[in-house]
Amino acid sequence: MDITLEQAEAVSTAAKQKAKEIGVPMNIAVVDAGANLKAFHRMDNAWLGSVDIAVKKAKTARFFDMPTGEIGKLSQPGGSLYNIEVSNGGLISFPGGIPIKNANGEIVGAIGVSGGSVEQDHEVATAGLAAFK
Amino acid sequence: MDITLEQAEAVSTAAKQKAKEIGVPMNIAVVDAGANLKAFHRMDNAWLGSVDIAVKKAKTARFFDMPTGEIGKLSQPGGSLYNIEVSNGGLISFPGGIPIKNANGEIVGAIGVSGGSVEQDHEVATAGLAAFK
Amino acid sequence: MDITLEQAEAVSTAAKQKAKEIGVPMNIAVVDAGANLKAFHRMDNAWLGSVDIAVKKAKTARFFDMPTGEIGKLSQPGGSLYNIEVSNGGLISFPGGIPIKNANGEIVGAIGVSGGSVEQDHEVATAGLAAFK
Amino acid sequence: MDITLEQAEAVSTAAKQKAKEIGVPMNIAVVDAGANLKAFHRMDNAWLGSVDIAVKKAKTARFFDMPTGEIGKLSQPGGSLYNIEVSNGGLISFPGGIPIKNANGEIVGAIGVSGGSVEQDHEVATAGLAAFK
């Protein structure tokens, strides 16, 4: 099972709506089950440097099938995955990337959001996720 | 002047509509005046390898302010721009990328399309362009 | 709005003057609003390794619209942006990069300086910034 | 012997003057004897994609101590240096890059110009070269 473009756009649109509500312009990326880019939107005035980060968050979340922030807990100095961020052309291991699961619990893709604080990024990603069906 | 996300989405939507009409699933990328990604959509069943090509076509069109196919005419063996494709982290010099101009003739971004024959890619990019305003 | 070459050269010249005053040969880069290189100068005897760092500082400052040192405060082990430096082909998150704003407060580019201590780099970048008009 | 920043700026200024005369906005790069970037200027409205090409032309000219166009004669299909362009992170083998020699005939750097036709690029690079002393 894989996410469709229609589903990815619904997720992006909901994330964008949440970003507008909290007043933070965001970069929003959605990847499919193969971790390949499916949809991307950069809101006006969103950080240029967050294009790459949003995409990397979505990929990272699908690469390891967990929210990106979970990886960051293990990649700190002395941690079991120390500096894993240098792999795969660059991972992002702080919050803002979340896997997308279908009704059967299968992972069909992931969303990555970047443009605000990591709490805001995660909040917007979560809002996007809630629109998946 | 720079393209807005609303404008980029109108361009993408029109391109997607044309792709559906001709029955070819496409990757559609839009970059802004600084050649930074603004919007991207991969239609269901579109080639995975065309994600990067669509983005590179859009960037190439903005990098040199001309349709990508024009560069390909000059980059052939014996041509004046032979192997220019190795620059800028990789250019795509066949058709499918076109600059986007505003009413004053200023370039505000570019569209890049990949997924079919180069004629189809160019046709879909042109249809997207027509929706810009 | 975008920085002009004349403005970028005025910024570079002022930075160079400050570097001479403090006796530290510097690499000085200026990027435009799209984070694309506009001007660069390497003073005689300045570090070769600082060519890339100066450019990355300027880009990083524009990528996130803040002085590069601000990012470094958040990217430390345990910080909210830990290892963000692996994104965007490499970020520099210590001081020496500063966004350039016009009279309306719009960001039109950024300056990046590298060649001395980070305090010296920041001092020289600040002197460059003061010459923008 | 190595080119100084003062010399590099004199070369750049002369090239810029010629570019203005012929009415083509150019990207102008100067590298030193070590093929490391020394000075760079992008004139207003010059192609964004020519930032990288100007730098690569200057490097290519110093890498092989000959005008870039000479390499292009040998890198064609069937030629002795076929596809050499993929080396060194990307070479540019069409005209616009020229080594800079001092009065003793020693190579002290190179200039690379991009933004117009290859004839224009070469003309502007030659004008820059003439200002070296």
Tab-separated table of C-alpha atoms in Angstrom, chain B residues 8-58:
chain	number	residue	atom	x	y	z
B	8	ALA	CA	2.646	27.971	-7.934
B	9	GLU	CA	-0.280	25.735	-6.971
B	10	ALA	CA	-2.418	27.144	-9.788
B	11	VAL	CA	0.397	26.331	-12.217
B	12	SER	CA	0.816	22.819	-10.775
B	13	THR	CA	-2.909	22.140	-10.850
B	14	ALA	CA	-3.205	23.135	-14.504
B	15	ALA	CA	-0.191	20.994	-15.395
B	16	LYS	CA	-1.677	18.054	-13.507
B	17	GLN	CA	-4.975	18.511	-15.337
B	18	LYS	CA	-3.215	18.391	-18.707
B	19	ALA	CA	-1.254	15.300	-17.648
B	20	LYS	CA	-4.533	13.563	-16.809
B	21	GLU	CA	-5.994	14.545	-20.170
B	22	ILE	CA	-3.130	12.985	-22.081
B	23	GLY	CA	-3.043	10.015	-19.702
B	24	VAL	CA	0.582	10.304	-18.561
B	25	PRO	CA	1.390	10.477	-14.837
B	26	MET	CA	3.886	13.285	-14.269
B	27	ASN	CA	6.245	14.802	-11.717
B	28	ILE	CA	5.666	18.564	-11.558
B	29	ALA	CA	8.032	21.000	-9.832
B	30	VAL	CA	7.878	24.775	-9.421
B	31	VAL	CA	10.817	26.899	-8.242
B	32	ASP	CA	10.842	30.577	-7.293
B	33	ALA	CA	12.932	33.475	-8.641
B	34	GLY	CA	15.901	32.285	-6.575
B	35	ALA	CA	15.645	28.785	-8.090
B	36	ASN	CA	14.528	27.361	-4.737
B	37	LEU	CA	11.787	24.713	-4.659
B	38	LYS	CA	8.314	26.145	-4.067
B	39	ALA	CA	5.931	23.293	-4.915
B	40	PHE	CA	6.157	19.695	-6.079
B	41	HIS	CA	3.666	16.971	-6.961
B	42	ARG	CA	4.240	13.402	-8.108
B	43	MET	CA	1.146	11.897	-9.638
B	44	ASP	CA	0.315	8.279	-8.802
B	45	ASN	CA	2.389	5.823	-10.864
B	46	ALA	CA	4.719	8.558	-12.164
B	47	TRP	CA	8.374	7.545	-12.525
B	48	LEU	CA	10.405	7.728	-9.330
B	49	GLY	CA	13.485	8.807	-11.292
B	50	SER	CA	11.588	11.814	-12.547
B	51	VAL	CA	11.319	13.431	-9.113
B	52	ASP	CA	14.872	14.685	-9.432
B	53	ILE	CA	14.542	15.399	-13.143
B	54	ALA	CA	11.457	17.571	-12.722
B	55	VAL	CA	13.188	19.596	-9.994
B	56	LYS	CA	16.378	19.908	-12.064
B	57	LYS	CA	14.379	21.006	-15.124
B	58	ALA	CA	12.695	23.772	-13.150
